[in-house]
Amino acid sequence: MFSKKAITVLFSVFLFTGVSGQNITAELQKLKMVFTLNKGGVPVYSVSYDQKPIIQQSTLGFILANNDNFYSNFEILGSEKKSIDETWKPVWGEVNEIRNHYGQVTVHLKQVGTNRLLDIVFRVFADGVGFRYEFPKQPAVKYFIVTDELTQFNLTGDHKAFWIPGDYETNEYPYATSKLSEIDNEELVEKSTAIAVRVAPDRYAVQTPLMLKTDDGLYINIHEAALVNYSAMQLHVNDSTYQLSARLVPDALGNKAYLHASFHTPWRTIIVSNKAEDILASKMILNLNDPSAIKNTSWIKPMKFVGVWWEMQTGKGTWSYSDYPDSADAHGKPIPNGRHSANTANVKRYIDFASKNGIKGLLVEGWNTGWEDWFGNWKENVFDFVTPYPDFDVKEISNYAKAKGVEMIMHNETSAFATNYERQMDTAFRFMNQFGHKAVKTGYVGKIIPRGEHHDGQWMVNHYLRSIEKAASYHVMIDIHEPVRPTGLQRTWPNFLACEAARGNEYNAFSDGNAPEHETILPFTRLMGGPMDYTPGIFKLRNYTADKTRRVHTTLAKQLALYVTLYSPLQMAADLPENYEAHMDAFQFIKDVPVDWDDTKILAAEPGDYIAIARKGKESNNWFLGAITDENARQLTADLSFLDKNRQYTATNYADAADADWKTNPEAYTIKKMVVNSTTHLLLKLAPGGGAAVSIVPR
Amino acid sequence: MFSKKAITVLFSVFLFTGVSGQNITAELQKLKMVFTLNKGGVPVYSVSYDQKPIIQQSTLGFILANNDNFYSNFEILGSEKKSIDETWKPVWGEVNEIRNHYGQVTVHLKQVGTNRLLDIVFRVFADGVGFRYEFPKQPAVKYFIVTDELTQFNLTGDHKAFWIPGDYETNEYPYATSKLSEIDNEELVEKSTAIAVRVAPDRYAVQTPLMLKTDDGLYINIHEAALVNYSAMQLHVNDSTYQLSARLVPDALGNKAYLHASFHTPWRTIIVSNKAEDILASKMILNLNDPSAIKNTSWIKPMKFVGVWWEMQTGKGTWSYSDYPDSADAHGKPIPNGRHSANTANVKRYIDFASKNGIKGLLVEGWNTGWEDWFGNWKENVFDFVTPYPDFDVKEISNYAKAKGVEMIMHNETSAFATNYERQMDTAFRFMNQFGHKAVKTGYVGKIIPRGEHHDGQWMVNHYLRSIEKAASYHVMIDIHEPVRPTGLQRTWPNFLACEAARGNEYNAFSDGNAPEHETILPFTRLMGGPMDYTPGIFKLRNYTADKTRRVHTTLAKQLALYVTLYSPLQMAADLPENYEAHMDAFQFIKDVPVDWDDTKILAAEPGDYIAIARKGKESNNWFLGAITDENARQLTADLSFLDKNRQYTATNYADAADADWKTNPEAYTIKKMVVNSTTHLLLKLAPGGGAAVSIVPR
């Protein structure tokens, strides 16, 4: 799916040896990067936007195993520049065509004394800078181990930051908003007991994508792109200098990466704009990933799905068939608890619902044996991925779903026992092929085996990618829960539809939940790397569990708006059929909203406050608009000038009722139709914790 | 293969609660075990032989994770006794029937305060004691982690010990012989540079089986049986108290085992006799293992084999096809080095040799891509186990071997990257089935991945067993190189024909080699746990490598004798065809000697000095006698009274020539025939480093 529409290559080579101290620059429009060596021969770079410094001189380099200095005594051997301007078409996404326009400079370095070579490649886009390290094939560097990557981001002030703790195992924290100088994750880690496994040894470390806002209104996003065969980068924050420094997630032995030259690291990315909307519109991270590795992508199809899932999250049913492990009746058969949700009759009920409402997919969790004793024991063999519980008739269900036009989504919870899953992966995917599952949701809840490895370390990063590649080889789409956060790899592996790696809607089921601002921060942070399986669409927002304090911290209209504001090619309609059946007029929006788009307009956005986005359906003239707010009521005026000129549309506005409020009256909504056109300025009134979802269809 | 010929069960239960301090005993013939609780409620046991103390009061117990005391404050809830006397038939082995006769006592303990239960089971045989810990299913102990096992063996004096260092990664050290008080492995570990990976953090720790001899002539062997889902036990030696204490091999985090009750540990074994011969004859370790888990064993067939192997060990050829990784000629093809041994023509030469001489199997190493860069880089993906080098025509070779009646033995070197092998195991075994390989030699040279795990830790112990089970499921026999040392599991998994886990003949190719006494110690140590693929049968004992100091430290006749003294159902004829062709008269013994036996007589044995064994071929009346000595010339008189009465036999004695000497004249042998019967006393004259091999066939 790579189309070269226009490529301009300006190629120039400067070769000079033994000279250091000179500046090497790359720039495009308002962005400029300057590279140089400081007097110790340490590589440093800086970035400015519209002539304002964004990143002050910051070091680059490594410490390799055995405290081996690979960060100073460098000299510049030369550098090369080129520029690229091309467009390409994603297999699916927010837009149907993406421009990839950058100026690149490759700096060739040699370490004096060791004669080791290191290249650093910078790409400067209109909306940011990406750079990576490249270790060329060379006699002096073959196999090597990274002890530390010394990349810094020296910020210019005490910016406002939207952050979660730098935890080796999880991204499922609620977001904190504070000055850089106030970042301290200790309390947040300690009180986040709803997250099963938390390992955050550095209280001043945060995850990326890190969203920042400067006092003078610049938005800066720091992350990485194309994380392959390397551990995830976290950022240590210095509270007085505002220096961020890379912290790679270690393995069991404290090492960060085992490498073999030639090798290149992931891209370190800095996206900058004076408009928050531009951050959300940026395609820089996708552009820094490789084109699709899958040639025939015809089997990859975005979809919506329902699931036998929320009823277990809310305690109506159970994943497990029995109430305790190894139960056995007089005949040696396991003793049913009578509350097992993944039973044939109940699954058929969901199939009927999906079929009737044109929802393509159905996820069923708890279908396979092992759930009596699956969590928290760090044992290696939990699930086999092919053995159903006695009340789950896999053949009957498969046939029934097929007859009703519904695609079953397989569920493979690994309990984080990656070694076990790798042993059984082929068997699991053959099973999916056999029974016609075209997608799988995998999960990694718990402490990792191999023991001592972390969710975000190199070994697991490679494991997730192996699972994606394996899925691709069986023509199966994949949705990974509890992995490392994404870095744009969905471009290269478009069967990697979505992942979790953040705090999803589910936290409203089993914890204090997500603050009303949560979904206004996610697109600026976690979603910068790729789509999330957030599981929106909860209609029954209170009294869904035995614990009456549990609630969803949004209005119903906001749940609808999330289908537009939280982009994913895989979107769940997460609530129970009976809860949808009580509001079929509102459910109409979920039925109508696409999961693949030809165009996207970020209408308004401010992290932590509000987001409004309009999107045009794939090969369609229908537009869908979603607007959400935080805990504050808000009015937004949407300029519909993106609509075709001279065309009239029917807008259906699924809005908060006048008296709606996430706290007191969350399920109050109104549905109003009106005629609009490209000159319309549509007033959207958002309740506290509210939102609006609008379909705009040509008349 | 389990036949109950005679079972006597004397079952008695003593139930008394809250009583401690009483002795619980079990005894059989000369062996007696006494269990009691000391005054802190710590379980202790002692063992005596013929009323002489062998093991003085020694503690039993555990420290669990978080420094959790599970070794004191116990009370005895009760105990049960039973005795068993049965016989069973091994699928293959040194004898065709094994008697399993023991008295058993199970002690039921409860820890006061925690209410946790622990059972300790003792089995007392005529030739030793085995005991293990059992964690019953119970509310107070479910999943648990062992930090330390506190088992002690308090010896009664400064015995002579035959030992190798307690290394987490390897058993390939030369044996040291010293007093217990003199054990210090540091120098031996340091100088053993021919062993690639050595991790021996405790300089006073040794591997088991540990062979001991007391000043008053008792022989004691300490090891373990049925090592499953637990880490290997090493022994820390106290040089003043002569206390041995268990040291389990840790994982990456320092933990020893992750367990789930009900669970039982391996058996800790103490074999005792006043005759060294009885140690070698003991079947206690086999008796402590479970019967065969494989029902249909008809496909399991012991065999001899030749191999494309010694020529690489000695530098005549190479495992690799090219001389460096990623070589490429003008057409992008790898550049052959011209010395690649596993080429179709050379392999056919070996097939011809095997076929002509009735050797059933042929191992070929270096057949698959990856050998240019396979070792020492701790990278995960080295071999794929199915891609041959361009000069190895797998189909042609398979067909040729089949036509010639030779079975190809697959070779899967994993480079110790167990995770990679587990991912590919099914593919590898399907390949073996496809091309008719009925056996596989696996290998684990290098540092383990998962990184931080050790060759002898719980995870790898489980991995080896998974490979054995996987092989069984494909009807493939397995020979594992560089695994944990064996513990009798070949009884339960008779497709597990042999393993290495010791210093093999190969060390004579690439190091200073093995001392003349080496093979007189192996049967008392490493072989107590199971057969070894030692690769005997080297005929060209000098000048086989470019380094002229390399040599085999035996005579040629001793190489023949090893086929009898080092029992294995899988025996290699390790030398090159051309070296055998120079001595076809001597090679006749290798052609004749079986690998499976109906009976075995240990005629004479002293660890470190000499061994003489006679064995009767399976379903045959032919006997084969092997006698070996250390660096000293020796005369042994073999009493042939085991022969059938009133029957005459032709004995063919492959003996050292009168002037033979491993140092000066190793290849000098004589072959003499004579008539013998059950009254014959056969004088065997062994040269320094020499031996004798005798076939005794009814006339």
mmCIF file of N, CA and C in Angstrom, chain A residues 541-610:
data_model
loop_
_atom_site.group_PDB
_atom_site.id
_atom_site.type_symbol
_atom_site.label_atom_id
_atom_site.label_comp_id
_atom_site.label_asym_id
_atom_site.label_seq_id
_atom_site.Cartn_x
_atom_site.Cartn_y
_atom_site.Cartn_z
ATOM 1 N N LEU A 541 -24.717 3.573 33.143
ATOM 2 C CA LEU A 541 -23.529 4.237 33.672
ATOM 3 C C LEU A 541 -23.428 4.177 35.183
ATOM 4 N N ARG A 542 -24.478 3.669 35.807
ATOM 5 C CA ARG A 542 -24.492 3.504 37.271
ATOM 6 C C ARG A 542 -25.167 2.175 37.591
ATOM 7 N N ASN A 543 -24.937 1.705 38.793
ATOM 8 C CA ASN A 543 -25.641 0.508 39.292
ATOM 9 C C ASN A 543 -25.459 -0.718 38.399
ATOM 10 N N TYR A 544 -24.262 -0.862 37.861
ATOM 11 C CA TYR A 544 -24.020 -2.041 37.023
ATOM 12 C C TYR A 544 -23.249 -3.111 37.770
ATOM 13 N N THR A 545 -22.810 -2.774 38.978
ATOM 14 C CA THR A 545 -22.155 -3.802 39.775
ATOM 15 C C THR A 545 -22.772 -3.798 41.171
ATOM 16 N N ALA A 546 -22.415 -4.822 41.933
ATOM 17 C CA ALA A 546 -22.903 -4.899 43.308
ATOM 18 C C ALA A 546 -22.400 -3.712 44.119
ATOM 19 N N ASP A 547 -21.191 -3.242 43.798
ATOM 20 C CA ASP A 547 -20.648 -2.074 44.491
ATOM 21 C C ASP A 547 -21.247 -0.814 43.862
ATOM 22 N N LYS A 548 -22.155 -0.185 44.603
ATOM 23 C CA LYS A 548 -22.921 0.924 44.011
ATOM 24 C C LYS A 548 -22.100 2.205 43.862
ATOM 25 N N THR A 549 -20.886 2.223 44.425
ATOM 26 C CA THR A 549 -20.049 3.419 44.237
ATOM 27 C C THR A 549 -19.386 3.413 42.860
ATOM 28 N N ARG A 550 -19.353 2.268 42.230
ATOM 29 C CA ARG A 550 -18.747 2.182 40.899
ATOM 30 C C ARG A 550 -19.611 2.918 39.886
ATOM 31 N N ARG A 551 -18.968 3.667 38.989
ATOM 32 C CA ARG A 551 -19.737 4.319 37.937
ATOM 33 C C ARG A 551 -18.813 4.743 36.809
ATOM 34 N N VAL A 552 -19.437 4.948 35.664
ATOM 35 C CA VAL A 552 -18.692 5.492 34.540
ATOM 36 C C VAL A 552 -18.737 7.002 34.671
ATOM 37 N N HIS A 553 -17.582 7.641 34.479
ATOM 38 C CA HIS A 553 -17.490 9.075 34.775
ATOM 39 C C HIS A 553 -17.751 9.927 33.537
ATOM 40 N N THR A 554 -18.745 9.542 32.776
ATOM 41 C CA THR A 554 -19.148 10.308 31.588
ATOM 42 C C THR A 554 -20.667 10.258 31.484
ATOM 43 N N THR A 555 -21.169 11.079 30.569
ATOM 44 C CA THR A 555 -22.578 10.933 30.196
ATOM 45 C C THR A 555 -22.677 9.872 29.093
ATOM 46 N N LEU A 556 -23.913 9.497 28.792
ATOM 47 C CA LEU A 556 -24.121 8.522 27.713
ATOM 48 C C LEU A 556 -23.702 9.116 26.373
ATOM 49 N N ALA A 557 -24.026 10.373 26.155
ATOM 50 C CA ALA A 557 -23.654 11.001 24.878
ATOM 51 C C ALA A 557 -22.146 11.008 24.692
ATOM 52 N N LYS A 558 -21.419 11.190 25.782
ATOM 53 C CA LYS A 558 -19.958 11.167 25.667
ATOM 54 C C LYS A 558 -19.460 9.773 25.271
ATOM 55 N N GLN A 559 -20.122 8.733 25.795
ATOM 56 C CA GLN A 559 -19.737 7.375 25.393
ATOM 57 C C GLN A 559 -19.852 7.216 23.878
ATOM 58 N N LEU A 560 -20.887 7.835 23.290
ATOM 59 C CA LEU A 560 -21.033 7.774 21.829
ATOM 60 C C LEU A 560 -19.923 8.568 21.138
ATOM 61 N N ALA A 561 -19.641 9.745 21.686
ATOM 62 C CA ALA A 561 -18.630 10.615 21.054
ATOM 63 C C ALA A 561 -17.261 9.946 21.015
ATOM 64 N N LEU A 562 -16.994 9.049 21.982
ATOM 65 C CA LEU A 562 -15.678 8.396 22.040
ATOM 66 C C LEU A 562 -15.388 7.577 20.779
ATOM 67 N N TYR A 563 -16.451 7.092 20.102
ATOM 68 C CA TYR A 563 -16.221 6.318 18.876
ATOM 69 C C TYR A 563 -15.548 7.163 17.800
ATOM 70 N N VAL A 564 -15.669 8.488 17.955
ATOM 71 C CA VAL A 564 -15.008 9.377 16.993
ATOM 72 C C VAL A 564 -13.710 9.928 17.574
ATOM 73 N N THR A 565 -13.734 10.284 18.862
ATOM 74 C CA THR A 565 -12.551 10.969 19.404
ATOM 75 C C THR A 565 -11.408 10.007 19.722
ATOM 76 N N LEU A 566 -11.742 8.742 20.018
ATOM 77 C CA LEU A 566 -10.689 7.740 20.288
ATOM 78 C C LEU A 566 -10.604 6.830 19.075
ATOM 79 N N TYR A 567 -9.720 7.165 18.139
ATOM 80 C CA TYR A 567 -9.719 6.373 16.918
ATOM 81 C C TYR A 567 -9.225 4.950 17.135
ATOM 82 N N SER A 568 -9.974 3.994 16.579
ATOM 83 C CA SER A 568 -9.491 2.616 16.496
ATOM 84 C C SER A 568 -10.205 1.914 15.352
ATOM 85 N N PRO A 569 -9.493 1.070 14.601
ATOM 86 C CA PRO A 569 -10.148 0.270 13.558
ATOM 87 C C PRO A 569 -10.936 -0.899 14.160
ATOM 88 N N LEU A 570 -10.792 -1.062 15.454
ATOM 89 C CA LEU A 570 -11.473 -2.136 16.163
ATOM 90 C C LEU A 570 -12.160 -1.458 17.332
ATOM 91 N N GLN A 571 -13.475 -1.343 17.292
ATOM 92 C CA GLN A 571 -14.190 -0.639 18.343
ATOM 93 C C GLN A 571 -15.235 -1.557 18.938
ATOM 94 N N MET A 572 -15.179 -1.657 20.236
ATOM 95 C CA MET A 572 -16.166 -2.492 20.901
ATOM 96 C C MET A 572 -17.409 -1.682 21.227
ATOM 97 N N ALA A 573 -18.558 -2.333 21.145
ATOM 98 C CA ALA A 573 -19.767 -1.820 21.784
ATOM 99 C C ALA A 573 -19.847 -2.633 23.073
ATOM 100 N N ALA A 574 -19.341 -2.019 24.154
ATOM 101 C CA ALA A 574 -18.918 -2.819 25.296
ATOM 102 C C ALA A 574 -20.037 -3.225 26.244
ATOM 103 N N ASP A 575 -21.176 -2.558 26.173
ATOM 104 C CA ASP A 575 -22.225 -2.838 27.161
ATOM 105 C C ASP A 575 -23.009 -4.106 26.793
ATOM 106 N N LEU A 576 -23.895 -4.493 27.701
ATOM 107 C CA LEU A 576 -24.697 -5.703 27.520
ATOM 108 C C LEU A 576 -25.815 -5.443 26.509
ATOM 109 N N PRO A 577 -26.199 -6.453 25.765
ATOM 110 C CA PRO A 577 -27.303 -6.271 24.810
ATOM 111 C C PRO A 577 -28.533 -5.651 25.473
ATOM 112 N N GLU A 578 -28.875 -6.101 26.678
ATOM 113 C CA GLU A 578 -30.096 -5.593 27.312
ATOM 114 C C GLU A 578 -29.984 -4.107 27.643
ATOM 115 N N ASN A 579 -28.772 -3.628 27.897
ATOM 116 C CA ASN A 579 -28.610 -2.203 28.169
ATOM 117 C C ASN A 579 -28.718 -1.381 26.879
ATOM 118 N N TYR A 580 -28.257 -1.971 25.785
ATOM 119 C CA TYR A 580 -28.457 -1.288 24.501
ATOM 120 C C TYR A 580 -29.927 -1.302 24.109
ATOM 121 N N GLU A 581 -30.583 -2.432 24.367
ATOM 122 C CA GLU A 581 -31.981 -2.550 23.946
ATOM 123 C C GLU A 581 -32.879 -1.539 24.649
ATOM 124 N N ALA A 582 -32.412 -1.035 25.788
ATOM 125 C CA ALA A 582 -33.178 0.009 26.484
ATOM 126 C C ALA A 582 -33.019 1.378 25.820
ATOM 127 N N HIS A 583 -32.038 1.498 24.901
ATOM 128 C CA HIS A 583 -31.768 2.811 24.272
ATOM 129 C C HIS A 583 -31.416 2.603 22.806
ATOM 130 N N MET A 584 -32.304 1.965 22.082
ATOM 131 C CA MET A 584 -31.943 1.657 20.699
ATOM 132 C C MET A 584 -31.816 2.913 19.834
ATOM 133 N N ASP A 585 -32.476 3.991 20.240
ATOM 134 C CA ASP A 585 -32.324 5.232 19.463
ATOM 135 C C ASP A 585 -30.890 5.753 19.564
ATOM 136 N N ALA A 586 -30.324 5.667 20.757
ATOM 137 C CA ALA A 586 -28.929 6.098 20.916
ATOM 138 C C ALA A 586 -27.966 5.091 20.294
ATOM 139 N N PHE A 587 -28.332 3.803 20.387
ATOM 140 C CA PHE A 587 -27.458 2.759 19.822
ATOM 141 C C PHE A 587 -27.303 2.926 18.310
ATOM 142 N N GLN A 588 -28.270 3.617 17.707
ATOM 143 C CA GLN A 588 -28.202 3.840 16.256
ATOM 144 C C GLN A 588 -26.867 4.479 15.859
ATOM 145 N N PHE A 589 -26.348 5.364 16.713
ATOM 146 C CA PHE A 589 -25.065 5.994 16.384
ATOM 147 C C PHE A 589 -23.954 4.956 16.313
ATOM 148 N N ILE A 590 -23.954 4.026 17.275
ATOM 149 C CA ILE A 590 -22.921 2.976 17.269
ATOM 150 C C ILE A 590 -23.061 2.104 16.026
ATOM 151 N N LYS A 591 -24.310 1.814 15.656
ATOM 152 C CA LYS A 591 -24.522 1.033 14.429
ATOM 153 C C LYS A 591 -23.960 1.763 13.209
ATOM 154 N N ASP A 592 -24.128 3.100 13.209
ATOM 155 C CA ASP A 592 -23.782 3.869 12.007
ATOM 156 C C ASP A 592 -22.296 4.227 11.919
ATOM 157 N N VAL A 593 -21.667 4.434 13.051
ATOM 158 C CA VAL A 593 -20.328 5.033 13.010
ATOM 159 C C VAL A 593 -19.310 4.052 12.403
ATOM 160 N N PRO A 594 -18.514 4.517 11.448
ATOM 161 C CA PRO A 594 -17.504 3.631 10.839
ATOM 162 C C PRO A 594 -16.295 3.429 11.763
ATOM 163 N N VAL A 595 -15.428 2.514 11.350
ATOM 164 C CA VAL A 595 -14.164 2.300 12.050
ATOM 165 C C VAL A 595 -12.976 2.521 11.120
ATOM 166 N N ASP A 596 -13.267 3.051 9.931
ATOM 167 C CA ASP A 596 -12.196 3.318 8.962
ATOM 168 C C ASP A 596 -12.605 4.582 8.222
ATOM 169 N N TRP A 597 -11.632 5.444 7.938
ATOM 170 C CA TRP A 597 -11.979 6.805 7.525
ATOM 171 C C TRP A 597 -11.170 7.255 6.321
ATOM 172 N N ASP A 598 -11.822 8.123 5.547
ATOM 173 C CA ASP A 598 -11.112 8.753 4.440
ATOM 174 C C ASP A 598 -10.467 10.070 4.860
ATOM 175 N N ASP A 599 -11.063 10.707 5.855
ATOM 176 C CA ASP A 599 -10.502 12.001 6.247
ATOM 177 C C ASP A 599 -10.838 12.291 7.708
ATOM 178 N N THR A 600 -10.038 13.131 8.299
ATOM 179 C CA THR A 600 -10.201 13.484 9.705
ATOM 180 C C THR A 600 -9.876 14.970 9.884
ATOM 181 N N LYS A 601 -10.721 15.664 10.619
ATOM 182 C CA LYS A 601 -10.462 17.075 10.943
ATOM 183 C C LYS A 601 -10.470 17.219 12.464
ATOM 184 N N ILE A 602 -9.352 17.656 12.992
ATOM 185 C CA ILE A 602 -9.313 17.932 14.427
ATOM 186 C C ILE A 602 -9.876 19.350 14.596
ATOM 187 N N LEU A 603 -11.084 19.452 15.106
ATOM 188 C CA LEU A 603 -11.776 20.744 15.141
ATOM 189 C C LEU A 603 -11.319 21.598 16.317
ATOM 190 N N ALA A 604 -11.122 20.956 17.434
ATOM 191 C CA ALA A 604 -10.721 21.702 18.636
ATOM 192 C C ALA A 604 -10.148 20.700 19.621
ATOM 193 N N ALA A 605 -9.118 21.098 20.340
ATOM 194 C CA ALA A 605 -8.536 20.164 21.294
ATOM 195 C C ALA A 605 -7.680 20.892 22.305
ATOM 196 N N GLU A 606 -7.769 20.471 23.510
ATOM 197 C CA GLU A 606 -6.871 20.938 24.561
ATOM 198 C C GLU A 606 -6.725 19.771 25.553
ATOM 199 N N PRO A 607 -5.491 19.281 25.733
ATOM 200 C CA PRO A 607 -5.338 18.105 26.602
ATOM 201 C C PRO A 607 -5.856 18.378 28.002
ATOM 202 N N GLY A 608 -6.625 17.453 28.496
ATOM 203 C CA GLY A 608 -7.174 17.592 29.840
ATOM 204 C C GLY A 608 -8.479 18.347 29.880
ATOM 205 N N ASP A 609 -8.872 18.961 28.730
ATOM 206 C CA ASP A 609 -10.085 19.782 28.728
ATOM 207 C C ASP A 609 -11.140 19.294 27.735
ATOM 208 N N TYR A 610 -10.806 19.277 26.480
ATOM 209 C CA TYR A 610 -11.827 18.945 25.475
ATOM 210 C C TYR A 610 -11.181 18.486 24.179
#
